[in-house]
Amino acid sequence: MYIFILLKRNNMMQHMRTNTGEKTYPCEICGSSFARKQNMLQHMRTHTGEKPYSCEICGSSFTTKQNMLQHMRTHTGEKPYSCEVCRSSFTRKQNMLQHMRIHTGVKPYSCEVCGSSFTQKESILQHMRKHTGEKPFSCEVCGSSFTTKQNMLQHMQTHTGEKPYPCEICGSSFARKESILHHMKTHTGEKPYSCEICVYSFSTKQSMLQHRRTHTGEKPYSCKICGSSFTTKQSMLQHMRTHTGEKPYSCEVCGSSFTTKQSILKHMRTHTGEKPYSCEQCGSSFTHKESILQHMRKHTGEKPYSCEVCGSSFTAKQNMLQHMRTHTGEKPYTCEICGSSFARKENMLQHRRTHTGEKPYSCEICGISFTQKQNMLQHMRTHTGEKPYSCKMCGSSFTQKASMLKHMLTHTGEKP
C-alpha cells in the first residue's frame, strides 16, 4: 500500500512539472534538461547510440519502445488511428493529427521571414532553408547538397540507376513514387486538373499551374546572374548552366556531355537509331517530338511563326528566326580561319570544310564524298533514278529543284 502511494505521488509530481516547467533531470553530456527521468534516459541514447528495443520480425533496432511498436505496424498493417471526417487510417497518432489539418485548414507553423504557413513542423523547417540557404544533406558520390533528405535520396538514384517503382501495365520503372503516379495517368487518361481560363486539362497539378502562367505571363523564377526570368524552376536551373558551363549528363557511348537530361536522351537516339515518333499520315519516323510536330505542318499547311517585318510565315520558329536575319543583316556565326560570317550555323560549318577539305557525307554505292548532305542526296539520285521534282504544267520530272525551276521558265517565257 505504501509503495502504491509513493508511485501515485511520483506520477503527480511529474505531472506538476508540466505546469511549472521545471526540468530537474539534466543530461551530463550536452546539458539538455528534462521533466522526467525516463525522458532523460531516452535522450542519453542519442549520445550512446544504444537501441535496446528490437523488431522480432526484421531485426531493426530502436531507442524507445514506442518507436519499435510503431515500426511493428509496418509488418502487421495495423492502423489504429482513424480520421473522423474521411475515415482514413494511420499507424501513428501524430500522422492522423497532421492529416486532420487538411479538413480544418489549420496551419500552426508560420515563417517569421515571409509569413508562409504550414501544417507540419517538418515543412516549415524545410521551407526556412530557402531563406538561410542551408543544405544539410550531401551526396556521398559527387558532393551535391540538398535542403531535404528526400531530395538527396532521389538524387542518389541518378548514380545507382535504381528505379524501385515499376508500372504494372507497361513495365516502365521510375525512381520516384510521384513519377509513377503521374505516369499511370497516361494509361488511364485521367486529367483531374483543369485550367480555369481555357479548356485544357492536365494529369498533374504542377503541369496545370505551369500552363496557367502562359495566360498570366508570370515568370516567378529568376536567374541571379543575368536576371532572366522563367515560368518553371527547371527551366531556370537549366539556364543557370549556360553561366556555370555545367554539363551533368554524360553519354556512356561517346562521352559527350549535356546540360539537360532531355538533351542526352535525344542524343542517345543517334546511337540506338530509335525513332519513337511516327507520322500517322505518311509513316515517316522521327527521333524528336519537335521534329514530328514540324513535319505534321507539311500535311496541315500550318505556319504558326510569322515575320514581323514582311509577314512571311514558317512552320518552325528556328526558320523564322533565321529568316529575320535577312532583314537585320545579323551574321552571328564566324569562321575561325578566314573570318567570314554567316547567318546560319549550318552554312558556317559547310564553309569551314572549304578550308579543311573535309567531306563527311559519302555515297554508299560508289563511295564519292561530299561536303554537304544535300549534295550527297542529290548525287544518290543518279544511282536510284529518283526524280522528286515535277513540273505542274507538263509533268516532266527532275532530280534537283533548281533544274525544275529552270525548266518552268520555258513555259512562262520569263527571262530573269
XYZ file of C-alpha atoms in Angstrom:
416
model
C 0.000 0.000 0.000
C 2.877 2.330 0.902
C 4.619 1.624 -2.454
C 1.377 2.325 -4.341
C 1.055 5.711 -2.595
C 4.664 6.546 -3.489
C 4.050 5.699 -7.176
C 0.953 7.872 -7.275
C 2.834 10.700 -5.581
C 5.745 10.343 -8.055
C 3.373 10.477 -11.025
C 1.623 13.529 -9.552
C 4.969 15.318 -9.081
C 5.979 14.551 -12.691
C 2.658 15.905 -13.881
C 3.101 19.086 -11.808
C 6.334 19.801 -13.692
C 4.354 20.063 -16.926
C 2.618 23.059 -15.331
C 5.631 24.645 -13.618
C 8.038 23.976 -16.499
C 10.571 22.552 -14.024
C 13.184 20.220 -15.580
C 15.117 18.517 -12.788
C 16.917 15.847 -14.864
C 19.873 17.277 -16.835
C 21.927 15.436 -19.479
C 25.554 15.275 -18.290
C 26.855 15.323 -21.873
C 25.056 18.212 -23.615
C 23.223 19.924 -20.721
C 19.680 19.406 -22.013
C 17.131 19.169 -19.189
C 14.013 17.026 -18.826
C 10.990 16.934 -16.531
C 11.029 13.122 -16.300
C 13.903 10.769 -15.641
C 12.579 8.380 -18.311
C 12.834 11.117 -20.970
C 16.393 11.931 -19.912
C 17.393 8.249 -20.187
C 15.858 8.016 -23.657
C 17.715 11.171 -24.650
C 21.047 9.717 -23.436
C 20.728 7.031 -26.133
C 21.210 9.703 -28.795
C 24.747 10.070 -27.393
C 25.500 6.407 -26.644
C 23.810 5.014 -29.787
C 22.077 2.390 -27.630
C 18.979 0.821 -29.238
C 17.603 -1.691 -26.710
C 14.283 -2.417 -28.466
C 14.417 -4.790 -31.456
C 11.784 -5.820 -34.016
C 11.177 -9.587 -33.784
C 10.374 -9.800 -37.495
C 13.150 -7.880 -39.319
C 15.645 -7.182 -36.509
C 15.554 -3.358 -36.776
C 16.528 -1.657 -33.504
C 15.081 1.427 -31.825
C 15.932 3.780 -28.949
C 12.398 3.755 -27.480
C 9.719 1.108 -27.055
C 7.161 3.445 -28.625
C 9.184 3.705 -31.868
C 9.534 -0.071 -32.005
C 5.776 -0.558 -31.561
C 5.053 1.980 -34.305
C 7.519 0.173 -36.575
C 5.796 -3.191 -35.932
C 2.693 -1.804 -37.634
C 4.577 -1.713 -40.954
C 4.596 -5.525 -40.704
C 1.124 -6.087 -39.241
C -0.590 -3.390 -41.324
C -2.338 -2.124 -38.179
C -3.625 1.449 -38.411
C -5.280 2.202 -35.071
C -5.815 5.950 -35.610
C -8.757 6.932 -37.851
C -9.859 10.307 -39.206
C -13.411 11.092 -38.051
C -14.132 13.062 -41.241
C -12.997 10.818 -44.130
C -12.167 7.576 -42.238
C -8.553 7.483 -43.435
C -6.424 5.351 -41.105
C -2.877 5.879 -39.825
C -0.214 3.926 -37.963
C 0.742 6.913 -35.769
C -1.407 9.369 -33.849
C 0.867 12.208 -34.971
C 0.185 11.396 -38.641
C -3.560 11.361 -38.021
C -3.410 14.778 -36.302
C -1.404 16.214 -39.185
C -3.923 14.752 -41.640
C -6.834 16.393 -39.758
C -5.407 19.807 -40.693
C -6.384 19.083 -44.314
C -10.014 19.253 -43.168
C -9.685 22.054 -40.611
C -7.295 24.197 -42.660
C -5.184 24.852 -39.574
C -1.562 25.805 -40.332
C 0.058 26.281 -36.917
C 3.626 26.766 -38.157
C 4.419 30.220 -39.597
C 7.609 31.505 -41.228
C 8.896 34.615 -39.430
C 10.625 35.831 -42.602
C 7.896 35.739 -45.286
C 4.773 34.765 -43.315
C 4.081 31.482 -45.135
C 2.156 28.964 -43.018
C 2.440 25.181 -42.873
C 0.519 22.237 -41.432
C 3.646 20.314 -40.344
C 6.734 21.285 -38.394
C 8.962 19.411 -40.875
C 7.533 21.530 -43.716
C 8.430 24.850 -42.102
C 11.933 23.593 -41.243
C 12.460 22.678 -44.909
C 10.975 25.996 -46.018
C 13.301 28.010 -43.749
C 16.285 26.603 -45.658
C 15.146 28.619 -48.682
C 15.881 31.736 -46.651
C 19.045 30.523 -44.920
C 20.453 28.662 -47.951
C 21.241 25.706 -45.682
C 21.665 22.358 -47.473
C 22.449 19.828 -44.734
C 22.137 16.669 -46.840
C 25.100 15.830 -49.091
C 25.597 13.198 -51.798
C 28.460 10.869 -50.872
C 29.302 10.299 -54.555
C 29.511 13.784 -56.133
C 29.162 16.091 -53.110
C 25.954 17.828 -54.282
C 23.963 19.289 -51.371
C 20.211 19.332 -50.797
C 17.713 21.001 -48.468
C 15.823 17.762 -47.725
C 16.872 14.163 -47.155
C 14.221 13.012 -49.630
C 15.742 15.091 -52.447
C 19.205 13.742 -51.635
C 17.980 10.125 -51.733
C 16.227 10.774 -55.050
C 19.442 12.314 -56.411
C 21.432 9.242 -55.312
C 19.356 7.180 -57.745
C 20.984 9.092 -60.632
C 24.242 7.399 -59.570
C 22.879 3.953 -58.699
C 20.330 3.837 -61.544
C 17.822 2.437 -59.055
C 14.174 2.694 -60.145
C 12.163 0.985 -57.397
C 8.697 1.897 -58.688
C 7.605 -0.278 -61.677
C 4.450 0.250 -63.761
C 2.335 -2.941 -63.699
C 0.806 -2.126 -67.106
C 3.787 -1.392 -69.388
C 6.766 -2.342 -67.201
C 8.378 1.115 -67.150
C 10.272 1.836 -63.929
C 10.652 5.111 -62.055
C 12.955 6.480 -59.405
C 10.216 8.459 -57.610
C 6.787 7.427 -56.371
C 5.334 10.714 -57.644
C 6.662 9.934 -61.128
C 4.895 6.583 -61.379
C 1.638 8.102 -60.115
C 1.893 10.714 -62.869
C 2.823 8.026 -65.400
C -0.201 5.870 -64.526
C -2.464 8.669 -65.730
C -1.051 8.183 -69.246
C -2.736 4.749 -69.180
C -5.978 5.825 -67.520
C -6.206 9.119 -69.429
C -7.152 10.828 -66.189
C -6.684 14.628 -66.231
C -8.230 15.893 -62.999
C -6.704 19.405 -63.120
C -8.414 21.908 -65.449
C -7.299 25.379 -66.472
C -9.864 27.956 -65.346
C -9.049 30.219 -68.308
C -9.104 27.802 -71.271
C -10.370 24.263 -71.918
C -7.093 22.362 -71.339
C -6.866 19.698 -68.618
C -3.769 18.169 -67.043
C -2.802 14.968 -65.265
C -0.813 16.816 -62.552
C -1.449 19.976 -60.569
C 2.103 21.158 -61.279
C 1.529 20.951 -65.043
C -1.707 22.926 -64.738
C -0.021 25.670 -62.672
C 2.831 25.912 -65.185
C 0.322 26.105 -68.050
C -1.636 28.858 -66.307
C 1.458 31.064 -66.484
C 1.117 31.082 -70.288
C -2.047 33.120 -69.674
C -0.826 35.316 -66.810
C 2.714 35.805 -68.157
C 4.056 35.105 -64.663
C 7.733 34.125 -64.508
C 8.466 33.557 -60.809
C 11.956 32.047 -61.217
C 14.801 34.493 -61.874
C 18.466 33.950 -62.743
C 20.654 35.534 -60.053
C 23.420 36.222 -62.588
C 21.710 37.908 -65.552
C 18.169 38.484 -64.246
C 16.387 36.385 -66.904
C 13.013 35.083 -65.699
C 11.380 31.709 -66.285
C 7.964 30.108 -65.818
C 9.390 26.914 -64.259
C 12.170 26.237 -61.767
C 13.555 23.508 -64.035
C 13.955 25.982 -66.917
C 15.778 28.422 -64.651
C 18.175 25.718 -63.367
C 18.903 24.608 -66.933
C 19.557 28.232 -67.904
C 21.993 28.637 -64.993
C 24.230 26.026 -66.631
C 24.823 28.418 -69.531
C 26.686 30.572 -66.974
C 28.389 27.810 -64.989
C 29.165 25.605 -68.001
C 27.964 22.594 -66.013
C 27.025 19.554 -68.117
C 25.974 16.889 -65.596
C 24.617 14.340 -68.092
C 27.226 12.254 -69.941
C 26.742 9.760 -72.795
C 28.149 6.349 -71.872
C 28.815 5.538 -75.552
C 30.796 8.542 -76.844
C 31.393 10.620 -73.703
C 29.517 13.726 -74.922
C 28.117 15.856 -72.083
C 24.820 17.730 -71.907
C 23.199 20.373 -69.715
C 19.763 18.691 -69.560
C 18.538 15.112 -69.172
C 16.192 15.615 -72.120
C 19.145 16.515 -74.355
C 21.096 13.352 -73.516
C 18.005 11.183 -74.112
C 17.630 12.753 -77.552
C 21.354 12.310 -78.223
C 21.263 8.611 -77.282
C 18.915 8.004 -80.214
C 21.770 8.898 -82.582
C 23.483 5.733 -81.269
C 20.441 3.463 -80.986
C 18.723 4.692 -84.172
C 15.438 4.809 -82.257
C 12.718 6.953 -83.841
C 9.762 6.754 -81.444
C 7.592 9.418 -83.110
C 5.707 8.316 -86.247
C 3.503 10.309 -88.628
C 0.073 8.683 -88.944
C -0.423 10.087 -92.453
C 2.764 9.101 -94.292
C 4.544 6.788 -91.829
C 7.707 8.912 -91.515
C 9.517 8.397 -88.196
C 11.438 10.918 -86.098
C 13.795 10.895 -83.139
C 12.374 14.066 -81.558
C 8.829 15.115 -80.736
C 9.580 18.622 -82.039
C 10.568 17.144 -85.414
C 7.274 15.297 -85.919
C 5.276 18.381 -84.911
C 7.140 20.409 -87.539
C 6.697 17.600 -90.085
C 2.927 17.444 -89.473
C 2.673 21.053 -90.627
C 3.669 19.886 -94.124
C 0.397 17.946 -94.181
C -1.762 20.582 -92.483
C -0.102 23.601 -94.163
C 0.064 25.325 -90.783
C 2.720 28.050 -90.478
C 2.358 29.479 -86.964
C 5.531 31.619 -86.966
C 5.307 34.952 -88.814
C 7.957 37.559 -89.641
C 7.029 40.929 -88.071
C 8.765 42.809 -90.921
C 7.423 41.250 -94.145
C 4.736 38.858 -92.891
C 6.338 35.664 -94.249
C 5.191 32.571 -92.358
C 7.169 29.492 -91.323
C 6.487 26.022 -89.959
C 9.324 26.215 -87.379
C 10.383 29.012 -85.021
C 14.041 28.385 -85.898
C 13.326 29.011 -89.595
C 11.559 32.274 -88.772
C 14.498 33.466 -86.620
C 16.942 32.605 -89.416
C 14.752 34.482 -91.901
C 14.728 37.574 -89.649
C 18.479 37.874 -90.219
C 17.796 38.690 -93.882
C 16.218 41.903 -92.563
C 18.648 42.664 -89.731
C 21.766 41.575 -91.610
C 22.913 39.725 -88.497
C 25.550 37.042 -89.118
C 26.350 35.543 -85.697
C 28.419 32.577 -86.929
C 32.040 33.379 -87.833
C 34.660 31.165 -89.497
C 37.685 30.938 -87.185
C 40.037 30.502 -90.158
C 39.195 33.368 -92.528
C 36.735 35.473 -90.531
C 33.773 35.093 -92.928
C 30.402 35.447 -91.191
C 27.161 33.594 -91.788
C 23.519 33.899 -90.754
C 23.159 30.150 -90.139
C 25.414 27.775 -88.220
C 24.987 25.083 -90.911
C 26.308 27.447 -93.575
C 29.375 28.302 -91.493
C 30.153 24.620 -90.899
C 29.786 23.888 -94.615
C 32.075 26.834 -95.451
C 34.720 25.667 -92.973
C 35.079 22.457 -94.994
C 36.440 24.502 -97.904
C 39.441 25.125 -95.635
C 39.748 21.688 -94.050
C 38.821 19.678 -97.164
C 36.550 17.536 -95.022
C 33.856 15.622 -96.914
C 31.815 13.801 -94.249
C 28.974 12.612 -96.499
C 29.763 9.547 -98.634
C 27.715 7.758 -101.300
C 27.050 4.191 -100.147
C 27.067 2.935 -103.761
C 30.162 4.462 -105.404
C 31.992 5.988 -102.440
C 32.154 9.589 -103.737
C 32.281 12.051 -100.813
C 30.636 15.438 -100.434
C 30.920 18.454 -98.120
C 27.138 18.811 -97.795
C 24.480 16.218 -97.061
C 22.156 17.805 -99.633
C 24.729 17.327 -102.401
C 25.170 13.672 -101.456
C 21.386 13.085 -101.547
C 21.157 14.735 -104.972
C 24.033 12.558 -106.204
C 22.302 9.396 -104.916
C 19.501 10.071 -107.414
C 21.929 9.394 -110.285
C 22.008 5.796 -108.991
C 18.357 5.392 -107.972
C 16.867 7.347 -110.900
C 14.591 9.190 -108.467
C 13.199 12.484 -109.776
C 11.166 14.003 -106.938
C 10.544 17.432 -108.534
C 7.781 17.519 -111.153
C 6.621 20.286 -113.472
C 2.966 21.112 -112.735
C 2.360 22.104 -116.396
C 3.801 19.221 -118.436
C 4.681 16.592 -115.847
C 8.424 16.460 -116.592
C 10.460 15.244 -113.614
C 13.852 16.356 -112.311
C 16.423 15.225 -109.755
C 17.006 18.751 -108.427
C 14.604 21.529 -107.518
C 16.814 24.097 -109.281
C 16.553 22.146 -112.555
C 12.773 22.040 -112.281
C 12.586 25.826 -111.673
C 14.779 26.475 -114.740
C 12.520 24.232 -116.797
C 9.440 26.179 -115.652
C 10.842 29.261 -117.439
C 10.258 27.516 -120.785
C 6.546 27.614 -120.005
C 6.328 31.122 -118.518
C 8.676 32.727 -121.059
C 10.343 34.578 -118.203
C 13.982 35.575 -118.843
C 15.374 36.571 -115.478
